[in-house]
Amino acid sequence: DVKVTQSSRYLVKRTGEKVFLECVQDMDHENMFWYRQDPGLGLRLIYFSYDVKMKEKGDIPEGYSVSREKKERFSLILESASTNQTSMYLCASSFPRGEAFFGQGTRLTVV
Amino acid sequence: QKEVEQNSGPLSVPEGAIASLNCTYSDRVSQSFFWYRQYSGKSPELIMSIYSNGDKEDGRFTAQLNKASQYVSLLIRDSQPSDSATYLCAVKTGANNLFFGTGTRLTVIP
């Protein structure tokens, strides 16, 4: 079975903190994705990586950065957390044309 | 224009009926199309993938793809209360990026 694991299920951080969300997959997938999900807005793509050290901006990259130093790990970084970044964050991975599989999600609250 | 658009719903059907969910996409070179189911508080779960024009059936689920019309649909036959969830249409673009529609909430009434 494909396994995508996100480092935390729930996180509470303070405004201005630097926040790291980690995602690890065990299927040797080339593609990895970070989304945020908010009520009424669906899944919005933050960043997409198609290979180690390669990344593309998604629809809403502002306030975020990513790191992919190893194929199995894709990190999302909130440089200075703000309350409008309170959301559910979902990581996914896939082969280039294939199905994407999701982690369990991280519910981040910024206070 | 959004990459992927779904009829926003919500959609209610009686138990045993057919539920029909629709989706359109904008990138003509898209090659891969998916339907995900998401229960409240859970992450999306893949239920169907389709890559070529026509119908693909898997149990009570049928995905339909029409690339000329840039249209994907999902039919759920003999709907059950356990099918009540939000259904997400997803499309991989020519660059292998993956975009989602906003989802359609389905309620199956016993």
PDB file of C-alpha atoms in Angstrom:
ATOM      1  CA  ASP A   1       0.000   0.000   0.000  1.00  0.00           C
ATOM      2  CA  VAL A   2       1.078   3.541  -0.737  1.00  0.00           C
ATOM      3  CA  LYS A   3       1.879   5.435   2.373  1.00  0.00           C
ATOM      4  CA  VAL A   4       2.082   9.205   2.643  1.00  0.00           C
ATOM      5  CA  THR A   5       2.831  10.406   6.132  1.00  0.00           C
ATOM      6  CA  GLN A   6       2.544  13.944   7.427  1.00  0.00           C
ATOM      7  CA  SER A   7       4.530  14.775  10.524  1.00  0.00           C
ATOM      8  CA  SER A   8       1.697  16.209  12.620  1.00  0.00           C
ATOM      9  CA  ARG A   9      -2.065  15.791  12.739  1.00  0.00           C
ATOM     10  CA  TYR A  10      -2.676  19.011  14.679  1.00  0.00           C
ATOM     11  CA  LEU A  11      -0.450  22.041  15.192  1.00  0.00           C
ATOM     12  CA  VAL A  12      -0.941  25.317  17.039  1.00  0.00           C
ATOM     13  CA  LYS A  13       1.574  28.081  16.325  1.00  0.00           C
ATOM     14  CA  ARG A  14       1.901  31.740  17.161  1.00  0.00           C
ATOM     15  CA  THR A  15       1.786  34.583  14.664  1.00  0.00           C
ATOM     16  CA  GLY A  16       5.243  35.276  13.266  1.00  0.00           C
ATOM     17  CA  GLU A  17       6.664  31.822  13.982  1.00  0.00           C
ATOM     18  CA  LYS A  18       8.451  29.850  11.279  1.00  0.00           C
ATOM     19  CA  VAL A  19       6.521  26.638  10.729  1.00  0.00           C
ATOM     20  CA  PHE A  20       7.683  23.423   9.083  1.00  0.00           C
ATOM     21  CA  LEU A  21       5.241  20.816   7.769  1.00  0.00           C
ATOM     22  CA  GLU A  22       6.876  17.570   6.744  1.00  0.00           C
ATOM     23  CA  CYS A  23       5.642  14.931   4.322  1.00  0.00           C
ATOM     24  CA  VAL A  24       7.231  11.564   3.533  1.00  0.00           C
ATOM     25  CA  GLN A  25       6.145   8.998   0.934  1.00  0.00           C
ATOM     26  CA  ASP A  26       7.365   5.440   0.506  1.00  0.00           C
ATOM     27  CA  MET A  27       6.444   4.723  -3.131  1.00  0.00           C
ATOM     28  CA  ASP A  28       9.365   6.342  -4.950  1.00  0.00           C
ATOM     29  CA  HIS A  29       6.954   8.843  -6.524  1.00  0.00           C
ATOM     30  CA  GLU A  30       8.486  11.639  -8.582  1.00  0.00           C
ATOM     31  CA  ASN A  31       5.655  14.115  -7.991  1.00  0.00           C
ATOM     32  CA  MET A  32       4.725  15.610  -4.649  1.00  0.00           C
ATOM     33  CA  PHE A  33       2.150  18.280  -3.863  1.00  0.00           C
ATOM     34  CA  TRP A  34       1.115  20.583  -1.037  1.00  0.00           C
ATOM     35  CA  TYR A  35      -2.484  21.800  -0.845  1.00  0.00           C
ATOM     36  CA  ARG A  36      -4.514  23.748   1.636  1.00  0.00           C
ATOM     37  CA  GLN A  37      -8.211  23.125   2.075  1.00  0.00           C
ATOM     38  CA  ASP A  38     -10.667  25.702   3.359  1.00  0.00           C
ATOM     39  CA  PRO A  39     -14.477  25.488   3.537  1.00  0.00           C
ATOM     40  CA  GLY A  40     -16.068  26.545   0.265  1.00  0.00           C
ATOM     41  CA  LEU A  41     -12.718  26.925  -1.494  1.00  0.00           C
ATOM     42  CA  GLY A  42     -11.799  23.308  -2.091  1.00  0.00           C
ATOM     43  CA  LEU A  43      -8.233  22.079  -2.445  1.00  0.00           C
ATOM     44  CA  ARG A  44      -5.883  24.832  -3.558  1.00  0.00           C
ATOM     45  CA  LEU A  45      -2.412  23.972  -4.773  1.00  0.00           C
ATOM     46  CA  ILE A  46       0.408  25.738  -2.960  1.00  0.00           C
ATOM     47  CA  TYR A  47       3.471  24.097  -4.523  1.00  0.00           C
ATOM     48  CA  PHE A  48       4.254  21.140  -6.735  1.00  0.00           C
ATOM     49  CA  SER A  49       7.574  19.285  -7.028  1.00  0.00           C
ATOM     50  CA  TYR A  50       8.334  17.015  -9.974  1.00  0.00           C
ATOM     51  CA  ASP A  51      11.802  15.917  -8.894  1.00  0.00           C
ATOM     52  CA  VAL A  52      14.413  16.429  -6.205  1.00  0.00           C
ATOM     53  CA  LYS A  53      15.235  20.135  -5.825  1.00  0.00           C
ATOM     54  CA  MET A  54      12.633  20.998  -8.492  1.00  0.00           C
ATOM     55  CA  LYS A  55       9.481  22.929  -7.690  1.00  0.00           C
ATOM     56  CA  GLU A  56       6.721  24.933  -9.283  1.00  0.00           C
ATOM     57  CA  LYS A  57       4.400  27.464  -7.754  1.00  0.00           C
ATOM     58  CA  GLY A  58       0.761  26.567  -7.554  1.00  0.00           C
ATOM     59  CA  ASP A  59      -2.225  28.857  -7.237  1.00  0.00           C
ATOM     60  CA  ILE A  60      -1.410  30.336  -3.812  1.00  0.00           C
ATOM     61  CA  PRO A  61       2.363  30.263  -3.094  1.00  0.00           C
ATOM     62  CA  GLU A  62       2.533  33.611  -1.293  1.00  0.00           C
ATOM     63  CA  GLY A  63       3.772  33.262   2.268  1.00  0.00           C
ATOM     64  CA  TYR A  64       5.023  29.710   1.681  1.00  0.00           C
ATOM     65  CA  SER A  65       8.190  28.032   0.511  1.00  0.00           C
ATOM     66  CA  VAL A  66       9.108  24.380  -0.021  1.00  0.00           C
ATOM     67  CA  SER A  67      12.104  22.125   0.135  1.00  0.00           C
ATOM     68  CA  ARG A  68      12.753  18.783  -1.565  1.00  0.00           C
ATOM     69  CA  GLU A  69      16.258  17.590  -0.806  1.00  0.00           C
ATOM     70  CA  LYS A  70      15.386  13.889  -1.025  1.00  0.00           C
ATOM     71  CA  LYS A  71      12.905  12.161  -3.307  1.00  0.00           C
ATOM     72  CA  GLU A  72      10.753  10.829  -0.488  1.00  0.00           C
ATOM     73  CA  ARG A  73      10.431  14.038   1.519  1.00  0.00           C
ATOM     74  CA  PHE A  74       8.679  17.313   0.686  1.00  0.00           C
ATOM     75  CA  SER A  75       8.561  20.079   3.269  1.00  0.00           C
ATOM     76  CA  LEU A  76       6.269  23.090   3.385  1.00  0.00           C
ATOM     77  CA  ILE A  77       7.589  26.149   5.204  1.00  0.00           C
ATOM     78  CA  LEU A  78       5.581  29.069   6.484  1.00  0.00           C
ATOM     79  CA  GLU A  79       8.223  31.756   6.798  1.00  0.00           C
ATOM     80  CA  SER A  80       6.232  33.915   9.220  1.00  0.00           C
ATOM     81  CA  ALA A  81       2.920  32.368  10.162  1.00  0.00           C
ATOM     82  CA  SER A  82      -0.174  34.534  10.003  1.00  0.00           C
ATOM     83  CA  THR A  83      -3.733  33.918  11.158  1.00  0.00           C
ATOM     84  CA  ASN A  84      -4.957  33.677   7.547  1.00  0.00           C
ATOM     85  CA  GLN A  85      -2.789  30.591   7.162  1.00  0.00           C
ATOM     86  CA  THR A  86      -4.965  28.703   9.620  1.00  0.00           C
ATOM     87  CA  SER A  87      -6.155  25.791   7.507  1.00  0.00           C
ATOM     88  CA  MET A  88      -6.013  22.074   6.746  1.00  0.00           C
ATOM     89  CA  TYR A  89      -2.808  21.237   4.880  1.00  0.00           C
ATOM     90  CA  LEU A  90      -2.687  18.145   2.696  1.00  0.00           C
ATOM     91  CA  CYS A  91       0.335  16.514   1.101  1.00  0.00           C
ATOM     92  CA  ALA A  92       0.053  14.100  -1.844  1.00  0.00           C
ATOM     93  CA  SER A  93       2.400  12.117  -4.064  1.00  0.00           C
ATOM     94  CA  SER A  94       2.127  10.368  -7.438  1.00  0.00           C
ATOM     95  CA  PHE A  95       3.922   9.028 -10.476  1.00  0.00           C
ATOM     96  CA  PRO A  96       3.908  11.573 -13.329  1.00  0.00           C
ATOM     97  CA  ARG A  97       0.627  10.510 -14.976  1.00  0.00           C
ATOM     98  CA  GLY A  98      -0.794   8.469 -12.174  1.00  0.00           C
ATOM     99  CA  GLU A  99      -3.092   8.721  -9.228  1.00  0.00           C
ATOM    100  CA  ALA A 100      -2.177  10.897  -6.292  1.00  0.00           C
ATOM    101  CA  PHE A 101      -2.344   9.572  -2.740  1.00  0.00           C
ATOM    102  CA  PHE A 102      -2.829  11.792   0.251  1.00  0.00           C
ATOM    103  CA  GLY A 103      -1.450  11.979   3.730  1.00  0.00           C
ATOM    104  CA  GLN A 104      -3.780  12.258   6.709  1.00  0.00           C
ATOM    105  CA  GLY A 105      -3.616  16.056   6.747  1.00  0.00           C
ATOM    106  CA  THR A 106      -2.309  18.612   9.232  1.00  0.00           C
ATOM    107  CA  ARG A 107      -4.764  20.982  10.814  1.00  0.00           C
ATOM    108  CA  LEU A 108      -2.773  24.132  11.547  1.00  0.00           C
ATOM    109  CA  THR A 109      -4.081  26.872  13.807  1.00  0.00           C
ATOM    110  CA  VAL A 110      -2.171  30.149  13.979  1.00  0.00           C
ATOM    111  CA  VAL A 111      -3.032  32.259  17.015  1.00  0.00           C
TER     112      VAL A 111
ATOM    113  CA  GLN B   1     -11.248  30.538 -15.683  1.00  0.00           C
ATOM    114  CA  LYS B   2     -10.558  27.828 -13.153  1.00  0.00           C
ATOM    115  CA  GLU B   3      -8.674  24.748 -14.266  1.00  0.00           C
ATOM    116  CA  VAL B   4     -11.382  22.415 -12.981  1.00  0.00           C
ATOM    117  CA  GLU B   5     -15.035  23.237 -12.327  1.00  0.00           C
ATOM    118  CA  GLN B   6     -17.681  21.090 -10.698  1.00  0.00           C
ATOM    119  CA  ASN B   7     -21.392  21.547 -10.191  1.00  0.00           C
ATOM    120  CA  SER B   8     -21.196  22.782  -6.631  1.00  0.00           C
ATOM    121  CA  GLY B   9     -24.328  21.085  -5.318  1.00  0.00           C
ATOM    122  CA  PRO B  10     -25.221  20.092  -2.727  1.00  0.00           C
ATOM    123  CA  LEU B  11     -26.838  17.041  -4.256  1.00  0.00           C
ATOM    124  CA  SER B  12     -29.397  14.889  -2.453  1.00  0.00           C
ATOM    125  CA  VAL B  13     -30.636  11.556  -3.769  1.00  0.00           C
ATOM    126  CA  PRO B  14     -32.780   8.832  -2.194  1.00  0.00           C
ATOM    127  CA  GLU B  15     -31.196   5.524  -1.280  1.00  0.00           C
ATOM    128  CA  GLY B  16     -31.043   3.219  -4.293  1.00  0.00           C
ATOM    129  CA  ALA B  17     -31.089   6.048  -6.859  1.00  0.00           C
ATOM    130  CA  ILE B  18     -28.337   7.065  -9.297  1.00  0.00           C
ATOM    131  CA  ALA B  19     -26.183  10.038  -8.311  1.00  0.00           C
ATOM    132  CA  SER B  20     -24.610  11.990 -11.172  1.00  0.00           C
ATOM    133  CA  LEU B  21     -21.619  14.256 -10.606  1.00  0.00           C
ATOM    134  CA  ASN B  22     -20.124  16.454 -13.318  1.00  0.00           C
ATOM    135  CA  CYS B  23     -16.857  18.229 -13.972  1.00  0.00           C
ATOM    136  CA  THR B  24     -15.310  20.324 -16.754  1.00  0.00           C
ATOM    137  CA  TYR B  25     -11.658  21.232 -17.253  1.00  0.00           C
ATOM    138  CA  SER B  26      -9.808  23.888 -19.219  1.00  0.00           C
ATOM    139  CA  ASP B  27      -6.444  22.365 -20.231  1.00  0.00           C
ATOM    140  CA  ARG B  28      -6.957  20.586 -23.557  1.00  0.00           C
ATOM    141  CA  VAL B  29      -3.771  18.518 -23.220  1.00  0.00           C
ATOM    142  CA  SER B  30      -4.812  16.969 -19.892  1.00  0.00           C
ATOM    143  CA  GLN B  31      -4.374  13.196 -19.961  1.00  0.00           C
ATOM    144  CA  SER B  32      -5.337  11.924 -16.518  1.00  0.00           C
ATOM    145  CA  PHE B  33      -8.614  12.358 -14.678  1.00  0.00           C
ATOM    146  CA  PHE B  34      -9.598  11.266 -11.183  1.00  0.00           C
ATOM    147  CA  TRP B  35     -12.494  11.189  -8.775  1.00  0.00           C
ATOM    148  CA  TYR B  36     -11.862  11.345  -5.042  1.00  0.00           C
ATOM    149  CA  ARG B  37     -14.240  10.885  -2.142  1.00  0.00           C
ATOM    150  CA  GLN B  38     -13.724  12.867   1.042  1.00  0.00           C
ATOM    151  CA  TYR B  39     -15.552  12.219   4.280  1.00  0.00           C
ATOM    152  CA  SER B  40     -15.809  15.048   6.763  1.00  0.00           C
ATOM    153  CA  GLY B  41     -12.550  15.502   8.668  1.00  0.00           C
ATOM    154  CA  LYS B  42     -10.676  12.997   6.492  1.00  0.00           C
ATOM    155  CA  SER B  43      -8.280  13.328   3.590  1.00  0.00           C
ATOM    156  CA  PRO B  44      -9.375  12.594  -0.004  1.00  0.00           C
ATOM    157  CA  GLU B  45      -9.501   8.958  -1.065  1.00  0.00           C
ATOM    158  CA  LEU B  46      -9.127   7.917  -4.717  1.00  0.00           C
ATOM    159  CA  ILE B  47     -12.146   6.053  -6.065  1.00  0.00           C
ATOM    160  CA  MET B  48     -11.758   6.218  -9.868  1.00  0.00           C
ATOM    161  CA  SER B  49      -9.180   7.108 -12.477  1.00  0.00           C
ATOM    162  CA  ILE B  50      -9.788   7.413 -16.222  1.00  0.00           C
ATOM    163  CA  TYR B  51      -7.327   8.138 -19.000  1.00  0.00           C
ATOM    164  CA  SER B  52      -9.168   7.562 -22.314  1.00  0.00           C
ATOM    165  CA  ASN B  53     -12.498   8.572 -23.806  1.00  0.00           C
ATOM    166  CA  GLY B  54     -15.525   6.501 -22.883  1.00  0.00           C
ATOM    167  CA  ASP B  55     -16.780   4.788 -19.781  1.00  0.00           C
ATOM    168  CA  LYS B  56     -14.946   2.963 -17.027  1.00  0.00           C
ATOM    169  CA  GLU B  57     -16.888   0.909 -14.536  1.00  0.00           C
ATOM    170  CA  ASP B  58     -15.834  -0.280 -11.089  1.00  0.00           C
ATOM    171  CA  GLY B  59     -18.599  -1.837  -9.032  1.00  0.00           C
ATOM    172  CA  ARG B  60     -21.330   0.749  -8.489  1.00  0.00           C
ATOM    173  CA  PHE B  61     -19.151   3.547  -9.875  1.00  0.00           C
ATOM    174  CA  THR B  62     -18.855   4.586 -13.537  1.00  0.00           C
ATOM    175  CA  ALA B  63     -16.547   7.341 -14.740  1.00  0.00           C
ATOM    176  CA  GLN B  64     -17.177   8.913 -18.133  1.00  0.00           C
ATOM    177  CA  LEU B  65     -14.683  10.979 -20.097  1.00  0.00           C
ATOM    178  CA  ASN B  66     -15.266  13.123 -23.187  1.00  0.00           C
ATOM    179  CA  LYS B  67     -12.035  14.892 -24.136  1.00  0.00           C
ATOM    180  CA  ALA B  68     -13.600  16.748 -27.069  1.00  0.00           C
ATOM    181  CA  SER B  69     -16.076  18.391 -24.688  1.00  0.00           C
ATOM    182  CA  GLN B  70     -13.515  18.552 -21.833  1.00  0.00           C
ATOM    183  CA  TYR B  71     -15.990  16.836 -19.576  1.00  0.00           C
ATOM    184  CA  VAL B  72     -15.723  14.148 -16.895  1.00  0.00           C
ATOM    185  CA  SER B  73     -18.552  12.638 -14.910  1.00  0.00           C
ATOM    186  CA  LEU B  74     -19.097  10.104 -12.144  1.00  0.00           C
ATOM    187  CA  LEU B  75     -22.219   7.993 -11.785  1.00  0.00           C
ATOM    188  CA  ILE B  76     -22.969   6.168  -8.558  1.00  0.00           C
ATOM    189  CA  ARG B  77     -25.596   3.467  -8.978  1.00  0.00           C
ATOM    190  CA  ASP B  78     -27.719   2.097  -6.130  1.00  0.00           C
ATOM    191  CA  SER B  79     -26.598   4.951  -3.880  1.00  0.00           C
ATOM    192  CA  GLN B  80     -26.117   4.077  -0.218  1.00  0.00           C
ATOM    193  CA  PRO B  81     -26.090   6.322   2.860  1.00  0.00           C
ATOM    194  CA  SER B  82     -22.391   5.452   3.199  1.00  0.00           C
ATOM    195  CA  ASP B  83     -21.811   7.228  -0.138  1.00  0.00           C
ATOM    196  CA  SER B  84     -22.682  10.531   1.555  1.00  0.00           C
ATOM    197  CA  ALA B  85     -19.484  12.565   1.225  1.00  0.00           C
ATOM    198  CA  THR B  86     -17.873  15.304  -0.836  1.00  0.00           C
ATOM    199  CA  TYR B  87     -16.716  14.166  -4.269  1.00  0.00           C
ATOM    200  CA  LEU B  88     -13.723  15.893  -5.813  1.00  0.00           C
ATOM    201  CA  CYS B  89     -12.855  15.911  -9.497  1.00  0.00           C
ATOM    202  CA  ALA B  90      -9.117  16.164 -10.241  1.00  0.00           C
ATOM    203  CA  VAL B  91      -7.243  16.682 -13.496  1.00  0.00           C
ATOM    204  CA  LYS B  92      -3.556  16.302 -14.289  1.00  0.00           C
ATOM    205  CA  THR B  93      -2.416  18.952 -16.731  1.00  0.00           C
ATOM    206  CA  GLY B  94       0.116  18.472 -19.508  1.00  0.00           C
ATOM    207  CA  ALA B  95       2.834  19.456 -17.034  1.00  0.00           C
ATOM    208  CA  ASN B  96       1.665  16.740 -14.593  1.00  0.00           C
ATOM    209  CA  ASN B  97       0.388  19.310 -12.171  1.00  0.00           C
ATOM    210  CA  LEU B  98      -2.774  18.224 -10.360  1.00  0.00           C
ATOM    211  CA  PHE B  99      -5.754  20.530  -9.926  1.00  0.00           C
ATOM    212  CA  PHE B 100      -8.994  19.917  -8.071  1.00  0.00           C
ATOM    213  CA  GLY B 101     -12.510  21.209  -8.394  1.00  0.00           C
ATOM    214  CA  THR B 102     -14.190  22.650  -5.317  1.00  0.00           C
ATOM    215  CA  GLY B 103     -16.170  19.441  -4.776  1.00  0.00           C
ATOM    216  CA  THR B 104     -19.808  18.378  -4.731  1.00  0.00           C
ATOM    217  CA  ARG B 105     -21.394  17.366  -1.450  1.00  0.00           C
ATOM    218  CA  LEU B 106     -23.613  14.331  -1.881  1.00  0.00           C
ATOM    219  CA  THR B 107     -26.234  13.252   0.640  1.00  0.00           C
ATOM    220  CA  VAL B 108     -27.991   9.906   0.221  1.00  0.00           C
ATOM    221  CA  ILE B 109     -31.285   9.914   2.073  1.00  0.00           C
ATOM    222  CA  PRO B 110     -32.322   6.562   3.619  1.00  0.00           C
TER     223      PRO B 110
END
